[in-house]
Amino acid sequence: MVDTSLSKKKDPDQPEISLPTLKSQRTKMGKSEDSEKKKKIKDVEISVPIVYGNAAFWLGKKASEYQSHKWTVYVRGATNEDLSVVVKRAVFQLHSSFNNPTRVVESAPFELSESGWGEFEIAITLFFHNDVCEKPLNLYHHLKLYPEDESGPMSTKKPVVVESYDEVVFTEPSESFLARVQNHPVVTFPRLPAGVTLPPPVSTEDESKKKRGDTKDHPLSQWFLNFSEADELLQLAAARQQVQAHIAKLRRQISLTDGQNQQFKPL
């Protein structure tokens, strides 16, 4: 897995983003133990881009010693699509000081909100539908409440946002899984091998349920980070330009220093 960190330009209307904010990785899920019981599509991978993280608001004048922030931890589709077509439930393991620290969320959106004052690691376990994968996926997120620049003023209007991107890859998916999600925007659908055909998709949920499951109109959606390929390429290009400009500056400084040293060399 590759773990990279990228940062965005500061904008007064953007949330306080704690670095590293954009962590990208690719997780391959193992083959199902009962693979012989289901018809598998060989030489095919299907990927589901997900984002997990938290948004934390300082309570300002309402803050107390033990209740300084209101925060939400979540797992969402990278483009805010409904994950419930793949994920059956999510389990969030909070710090032992919370009442009922093991929280189970049975439907999308997979999130929970709490309040407190301390930062800690949250273990997130995703369980998939039976035709997707029998093995759960374990994620770990460090809850971030305070901005990286602790000397600056805190704001009740702009949250601290920390998110990680993970492309979850299922190898040799079952035919039933592929048929069920072939037109769903939450998955990156592969090119099928020659001779492989799938039955037409069957919708098993009404439109109102689909709308509730996605996070496009989520109250926090304005603060969600953009993990699209185009956005990441732009950030990489901007970072490359900054590095090149810095290298050019260092070269000029070295050249200037060498010139000065030449002037003071004894004859």
PDB file of C-alpha atoms in Angstrom, residues 88-93 100-107 110-112 125 127:
ATOM      1  CA  LYS A  88     -23.837  -4.132   5.199  1.00  0.00           C
ATOM      2  CA  ARG A  89     -22.885  -2.426   8.468  1.00  0.00           C
ATOM      3  CA  ALA A  90     -20.095  -0.475  10.146  1.00  0.00           C
ATOM      4  CA  VAL A  91     -18.794  -0.824  13.695  1.00  0.00           C
ATOM      5  CA  PHE A  92     -17.039   2.123  15.342  1.00  0.00           C
ATOM      6  CA  GLN A  93     -14.892   1.395  18.399  1.00  0.00           C
ATOM      7  CA  ASN A 100     -21.319   2.049  24.967  1.00  0.00           C
ATOM      8  CA  PRO A 101     -17.971   2.525  23.175  1.00  0.00           C
ATOM      9  CA  THR A 102     -18.784  -0.097  20.527  1.00  0.00           C
ATOM     10  CA  ARG A 103     -21.254   1.546  18.151  1.00  0.00           C
ATOM     11  CA  VAL A 104     -22.924  -0.457  15.384  1.00  0.00           C
ATOM     12  CA  VAL A 105     -24.431   1.379  12.402  1.00  0.00           C
ATOM     13  CA  GLU A 106     -26.674  -0.910  10.362  1.00  0.00           C
ATOM     14  CA  SER A 107     -27.504   1.373   7.426  1.00  0.00           C
ATOM     15  CA  PHE A 110     -22.305   5.037   8.112  1.00  0.00           C
ATOM     16  CA  GLU A 111     -21.486   7.649  10.732  1.00  0.00           C
ATOM     17  CA  LEU A 112     -21.876   8.656  14.342  1.00  0.00           C
ATOM     18  CA  THR A 125     -14.798  -2.292  10.895  1.00  0.00           C
ATOM     19  CA  PHE A 127     -18.861  -5.734   7.105  1.00  0.00           C
TER      20      PHE A 127
END
